[in-house]
Short mmCIF file of C-alpha atoms and ligand atoms in Angstrom, two decimals:
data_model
loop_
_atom_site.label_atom_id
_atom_site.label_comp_id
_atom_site.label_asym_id
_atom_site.label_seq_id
_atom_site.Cartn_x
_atom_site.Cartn_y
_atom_site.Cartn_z
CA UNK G 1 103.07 153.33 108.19
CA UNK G 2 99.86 152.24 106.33
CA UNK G 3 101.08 149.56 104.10
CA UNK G 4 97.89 149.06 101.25
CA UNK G 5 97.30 145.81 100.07
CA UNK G 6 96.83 144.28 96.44
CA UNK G 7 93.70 143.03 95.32
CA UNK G 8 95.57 139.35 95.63
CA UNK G 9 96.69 140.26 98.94
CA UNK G 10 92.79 141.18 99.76
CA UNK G 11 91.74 137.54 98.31
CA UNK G 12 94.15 136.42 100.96
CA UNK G 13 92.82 138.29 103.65
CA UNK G 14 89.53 137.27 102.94
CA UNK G 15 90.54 133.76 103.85
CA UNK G 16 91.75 134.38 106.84
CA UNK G 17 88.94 135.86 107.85
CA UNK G 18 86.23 133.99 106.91
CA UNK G 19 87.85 130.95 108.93
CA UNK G 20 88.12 133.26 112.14
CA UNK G 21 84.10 133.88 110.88
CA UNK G 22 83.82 129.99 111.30
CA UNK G 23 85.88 129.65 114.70
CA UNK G 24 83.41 132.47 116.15
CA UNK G 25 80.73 130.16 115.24
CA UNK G 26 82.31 126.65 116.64
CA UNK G 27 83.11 128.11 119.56
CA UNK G 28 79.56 129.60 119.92
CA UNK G 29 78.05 125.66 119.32
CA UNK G 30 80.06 124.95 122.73
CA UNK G 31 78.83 128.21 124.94
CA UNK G 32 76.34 126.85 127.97
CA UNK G 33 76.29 127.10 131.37
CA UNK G 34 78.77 124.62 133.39
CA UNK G 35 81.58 125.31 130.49
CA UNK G 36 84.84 126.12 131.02
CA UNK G 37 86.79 129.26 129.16
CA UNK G 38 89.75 126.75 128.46
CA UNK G 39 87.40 124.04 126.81
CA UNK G 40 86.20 127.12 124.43
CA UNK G 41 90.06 128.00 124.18
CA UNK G 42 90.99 124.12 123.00
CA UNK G 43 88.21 123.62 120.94
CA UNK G 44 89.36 127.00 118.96
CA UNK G 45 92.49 126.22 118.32
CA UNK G 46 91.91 122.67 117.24
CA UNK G 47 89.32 124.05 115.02
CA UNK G 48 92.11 126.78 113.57
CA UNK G 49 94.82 123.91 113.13
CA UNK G 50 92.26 121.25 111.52
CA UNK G 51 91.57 124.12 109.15
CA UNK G 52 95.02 125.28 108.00
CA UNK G 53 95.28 128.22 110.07
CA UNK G 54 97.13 129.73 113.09
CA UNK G 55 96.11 130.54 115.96
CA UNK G 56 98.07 134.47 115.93
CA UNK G 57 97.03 135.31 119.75
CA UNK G 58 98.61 132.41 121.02
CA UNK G 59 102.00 133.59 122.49
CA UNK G 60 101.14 137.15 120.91
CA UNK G 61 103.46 139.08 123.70
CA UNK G 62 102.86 136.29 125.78
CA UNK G 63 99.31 135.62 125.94
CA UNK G 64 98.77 132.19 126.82
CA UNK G 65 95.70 131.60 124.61
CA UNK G 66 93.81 131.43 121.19
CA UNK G 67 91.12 133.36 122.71
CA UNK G 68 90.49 136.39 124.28
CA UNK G 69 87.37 135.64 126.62
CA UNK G 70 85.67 138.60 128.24
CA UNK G 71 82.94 137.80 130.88
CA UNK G 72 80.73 140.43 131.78
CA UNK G 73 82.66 143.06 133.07
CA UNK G 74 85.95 141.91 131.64
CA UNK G 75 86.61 144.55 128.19
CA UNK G 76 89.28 142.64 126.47
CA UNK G 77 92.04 140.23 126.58
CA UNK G 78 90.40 137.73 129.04
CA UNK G 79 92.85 134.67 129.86
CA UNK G 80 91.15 131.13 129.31
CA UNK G 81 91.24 129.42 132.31
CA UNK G 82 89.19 127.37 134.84
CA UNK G 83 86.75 129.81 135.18
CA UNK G 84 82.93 128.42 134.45
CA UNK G 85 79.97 130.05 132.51
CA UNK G 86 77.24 131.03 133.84
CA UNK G 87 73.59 131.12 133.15
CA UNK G 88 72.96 135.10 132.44
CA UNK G 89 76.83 135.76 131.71
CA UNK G 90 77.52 137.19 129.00
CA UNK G 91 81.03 136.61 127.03
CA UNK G 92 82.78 138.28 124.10
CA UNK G 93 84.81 135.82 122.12
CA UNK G 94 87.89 137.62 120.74
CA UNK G 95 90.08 135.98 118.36
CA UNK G 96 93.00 136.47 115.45
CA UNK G 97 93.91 133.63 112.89
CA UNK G 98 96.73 133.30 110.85
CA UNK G 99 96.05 131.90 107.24
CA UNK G 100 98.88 131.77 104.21
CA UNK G 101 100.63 134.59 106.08
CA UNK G 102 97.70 136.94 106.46
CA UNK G 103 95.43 138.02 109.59
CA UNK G 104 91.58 137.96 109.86
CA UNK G 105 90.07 139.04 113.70
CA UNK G 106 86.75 139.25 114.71
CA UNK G 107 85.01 139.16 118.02
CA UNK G 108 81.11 138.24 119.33
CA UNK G 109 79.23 139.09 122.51
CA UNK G 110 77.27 135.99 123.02
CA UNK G 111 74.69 135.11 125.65
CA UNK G 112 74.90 132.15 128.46
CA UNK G 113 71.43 130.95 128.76
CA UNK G 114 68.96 133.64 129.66
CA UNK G 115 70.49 137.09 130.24
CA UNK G 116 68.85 140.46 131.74
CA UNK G 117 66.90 143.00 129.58
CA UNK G 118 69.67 145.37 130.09
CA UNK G 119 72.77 143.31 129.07
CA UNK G 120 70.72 141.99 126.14
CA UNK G 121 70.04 145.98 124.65
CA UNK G 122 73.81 146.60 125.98
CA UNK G 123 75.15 143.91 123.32
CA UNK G 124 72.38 144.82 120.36
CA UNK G 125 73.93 148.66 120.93
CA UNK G 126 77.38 147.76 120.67
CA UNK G 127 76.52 145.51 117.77
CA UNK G 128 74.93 148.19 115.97
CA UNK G 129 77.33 150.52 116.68
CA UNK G 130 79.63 148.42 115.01
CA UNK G 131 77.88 148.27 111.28
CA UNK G 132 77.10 152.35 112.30
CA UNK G 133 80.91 152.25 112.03
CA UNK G 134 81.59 149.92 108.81
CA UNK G 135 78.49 152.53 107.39
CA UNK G 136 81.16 155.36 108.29
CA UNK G 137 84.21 153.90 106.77
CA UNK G 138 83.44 154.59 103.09
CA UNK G 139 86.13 155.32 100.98
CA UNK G 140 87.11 158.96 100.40
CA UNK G 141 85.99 158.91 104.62
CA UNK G 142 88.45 159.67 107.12
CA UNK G 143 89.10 157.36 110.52
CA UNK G 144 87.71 160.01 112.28
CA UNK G 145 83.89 159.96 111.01
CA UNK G 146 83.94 156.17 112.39
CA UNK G 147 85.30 157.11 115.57
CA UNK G 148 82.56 159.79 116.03
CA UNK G 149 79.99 157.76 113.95
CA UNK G 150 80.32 155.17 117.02
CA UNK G 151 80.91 157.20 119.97
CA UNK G 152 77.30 159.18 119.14
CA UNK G 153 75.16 156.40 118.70
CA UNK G 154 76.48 154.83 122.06
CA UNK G 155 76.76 157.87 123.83
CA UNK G 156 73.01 158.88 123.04
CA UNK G 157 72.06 155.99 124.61
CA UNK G 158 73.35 156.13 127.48
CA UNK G 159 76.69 153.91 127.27
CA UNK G 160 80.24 154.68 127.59
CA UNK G 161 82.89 154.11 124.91
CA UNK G 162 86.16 152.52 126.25
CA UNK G 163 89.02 155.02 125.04
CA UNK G 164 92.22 153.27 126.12
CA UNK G 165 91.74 150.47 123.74
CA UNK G 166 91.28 151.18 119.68
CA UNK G 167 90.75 149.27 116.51
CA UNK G 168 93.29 148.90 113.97
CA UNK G 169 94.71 148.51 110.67
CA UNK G 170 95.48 144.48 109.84
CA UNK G 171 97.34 142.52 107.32
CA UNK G 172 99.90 140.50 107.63
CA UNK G 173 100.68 141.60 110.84
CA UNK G 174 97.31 141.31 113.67
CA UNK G 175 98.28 145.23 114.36
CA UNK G 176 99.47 147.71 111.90
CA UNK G 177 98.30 151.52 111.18
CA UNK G 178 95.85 153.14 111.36
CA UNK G 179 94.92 153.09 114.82
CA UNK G 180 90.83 153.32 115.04
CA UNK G 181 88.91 154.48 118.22
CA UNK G 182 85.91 154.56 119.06
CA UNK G 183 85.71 157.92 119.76
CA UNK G 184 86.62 161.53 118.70
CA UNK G 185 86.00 164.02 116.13
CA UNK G 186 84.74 163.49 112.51
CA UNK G 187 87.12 164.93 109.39
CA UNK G 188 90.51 164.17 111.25
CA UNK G 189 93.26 161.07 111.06
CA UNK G 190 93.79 158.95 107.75
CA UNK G 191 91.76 158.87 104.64
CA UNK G 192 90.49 155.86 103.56
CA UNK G 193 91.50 154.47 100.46
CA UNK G 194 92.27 151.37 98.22
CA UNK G 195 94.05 148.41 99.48
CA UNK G 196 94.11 149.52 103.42
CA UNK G 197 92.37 146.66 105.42
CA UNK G 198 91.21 147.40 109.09
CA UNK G 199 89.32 146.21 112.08
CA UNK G 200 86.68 147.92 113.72
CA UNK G 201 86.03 146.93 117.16
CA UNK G 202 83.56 148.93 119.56
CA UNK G 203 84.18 148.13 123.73
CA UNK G 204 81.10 149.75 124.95
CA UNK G 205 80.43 149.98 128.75
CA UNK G 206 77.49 149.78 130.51
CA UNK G 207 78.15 151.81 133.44
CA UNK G 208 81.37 154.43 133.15
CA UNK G 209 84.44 154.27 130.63
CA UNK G 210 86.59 153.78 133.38
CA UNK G 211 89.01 150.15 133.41
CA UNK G 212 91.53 148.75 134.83
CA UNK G 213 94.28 146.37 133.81
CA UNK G 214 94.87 143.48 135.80
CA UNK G 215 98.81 143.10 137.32
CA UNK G 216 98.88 140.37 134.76
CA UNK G 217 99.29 143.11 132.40
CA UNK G 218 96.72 142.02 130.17
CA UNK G 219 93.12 141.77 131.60
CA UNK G 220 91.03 145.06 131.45
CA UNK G 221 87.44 145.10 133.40
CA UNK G 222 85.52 148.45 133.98
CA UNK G 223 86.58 149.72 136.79
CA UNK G 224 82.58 149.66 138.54
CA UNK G 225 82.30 146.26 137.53
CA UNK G 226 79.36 146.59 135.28
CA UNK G 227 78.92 144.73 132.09
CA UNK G 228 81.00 145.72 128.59
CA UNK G 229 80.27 144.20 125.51
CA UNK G 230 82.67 143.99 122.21
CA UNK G 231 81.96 143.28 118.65
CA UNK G 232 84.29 143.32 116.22
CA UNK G 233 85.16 143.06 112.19
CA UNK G 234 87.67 143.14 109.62
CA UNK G 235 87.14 145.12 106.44
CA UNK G 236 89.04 145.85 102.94
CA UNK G 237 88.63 149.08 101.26
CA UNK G 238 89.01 147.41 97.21
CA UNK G 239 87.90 148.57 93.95
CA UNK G 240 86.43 152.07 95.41
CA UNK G 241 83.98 150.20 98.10
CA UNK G 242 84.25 148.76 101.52
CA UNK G 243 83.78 145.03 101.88
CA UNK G 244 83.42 143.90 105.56
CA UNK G 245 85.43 140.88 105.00
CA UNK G 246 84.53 139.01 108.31
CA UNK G 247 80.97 137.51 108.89
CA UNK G 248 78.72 136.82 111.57
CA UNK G 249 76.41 134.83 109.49
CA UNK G 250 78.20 131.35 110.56
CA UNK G 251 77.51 132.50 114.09
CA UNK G 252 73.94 133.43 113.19
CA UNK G 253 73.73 129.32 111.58
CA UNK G 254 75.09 127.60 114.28
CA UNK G 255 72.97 129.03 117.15
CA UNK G 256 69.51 130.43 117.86
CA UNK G 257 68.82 130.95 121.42
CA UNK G 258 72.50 132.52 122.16
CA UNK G 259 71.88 135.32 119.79
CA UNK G 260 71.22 138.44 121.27
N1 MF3 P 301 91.09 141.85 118.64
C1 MF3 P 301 92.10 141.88 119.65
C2 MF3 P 301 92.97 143.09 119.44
O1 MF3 P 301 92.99 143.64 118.37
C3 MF3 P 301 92.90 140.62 119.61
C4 MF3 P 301 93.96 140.57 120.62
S1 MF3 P 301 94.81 139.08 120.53
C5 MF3 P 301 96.00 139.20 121.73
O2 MF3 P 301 93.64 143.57 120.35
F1 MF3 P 301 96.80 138.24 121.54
F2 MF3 P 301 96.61 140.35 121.64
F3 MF3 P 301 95.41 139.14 122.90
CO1 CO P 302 91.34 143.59 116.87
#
């Protein structure tokens, strides 16, 4: 069940969002070699609570943290822990905040010091691919043309698209419907229209699709071990356009030489 949202409700939205734009970019001021993922977790969720927000992963079906770190060839849902950066890493920040009751979720690739050649054109792809996406998602579009819109562009390149994991419609709940992939064929699932918010979130792989999920039940790496890289956004669909509602422009502010 797509449940469509009210201009009001959009206003709302866009709150949430833009302060899990400006947790992105905090937690970007802190990424360096030597740090640890749990000094990136604290200093996100003190940033979310000193700024009237939630943090909504936190104890999400028991996941013990307010971010979802993913180093090099982790995919998603990375636990924060004593693990330590280093130089050439690279490491998606994925996060969900809370605000007045509403969900905003975003997620940023980053660089730790100087990466390779290869990871740095594996995150600008998977970047792209992302606003190749958001270009898709016009209204009138279906979920399907954004699916296909990213899985060509990655695919011709030479990447793999992640299946098992999808984007997703978001509201006041961090999942709701429409699922979105990455991948598939253009013209099928749900229309877009008015008042449905969702998150587009490309996992693209540098070697094959293939992952696995850790016994934790939460940890997915590519099964070869070879670099993925995420990027994610959350968009309305309001007054017959789409408005990307999320923002890496904070990010793009508060560093230089970690942008990739
Ligand atoms: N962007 C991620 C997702 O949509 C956020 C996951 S938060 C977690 O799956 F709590 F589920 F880990
Ligand atoms: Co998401």
């Amino acid at each position: 069940m797509i449940y469509l949202k009210t201009p009001e409700e959009i206003e709302q939205m866009r709150a949430a969002a833009t302060l899990v734009s400006q947790t992105l970019a905090e937690v970007g001021r802190w990424i360096e070699p030597g740090v640890t993922t749990r000094k990136l977790d604290t200093i996100a969720r003190e940033f979310i609570l000193d700024n009237g927000g939630k943090p909504a992963c936190l104890g999400y079906e028991g996941f013990p943290g307010t971010l979802c770190i993913e180093v090099n060839e982790t995919v998603v849902h990375g636990f924060p822990g004593e693990r330590v950066l280093l130089d050439g890493d690279i490491v998606g920040i994925d996060t969900v905040v809370e605000k007045d009751g509403f969900m905003g979720d975003s997620c940023y690739t980053f660089a730790v010091g100087t990466i390779s050649p290869e990871k740095k054109a594996l995150c600008r792809t998977t970047r792209e691919a992302l606003y190749v996406g958001i270009e898709a998602a016009k209204p009138g579009a279906r979920i399907g043309d954004i699916a296909n819109a990213i899985q060509t562009y990655c695919e011709k390149r030479n990447y793999s698209v992640v299946r098992e994991m999808c984007g997703h419609g978001i509201g006041r709940h961090m999942h709701e419907d429409p699922e979105v992939p990455n991948y598939g064929r253009r013209g099928i699932g749900h229309r877009l229209q008015d008042g449905m918010c969702i998150c587009i979130e490309p996992m693209i792989n540098m070697g094959s699709r293939n992952i696995v999920i850790d016994s934790n039940g939460w940890e997915c790496r590519t099964r070869d071990r070879r670099p993925s890289a995420h990027y994610e956004h959350t968009l309305a669909i309001t007054g017959g356009r789409t408005e990307v509602l999320t923002t890496f422009d904070y990010i793009h502010q508060a560093i230089t030489d970690k942008f990739i």
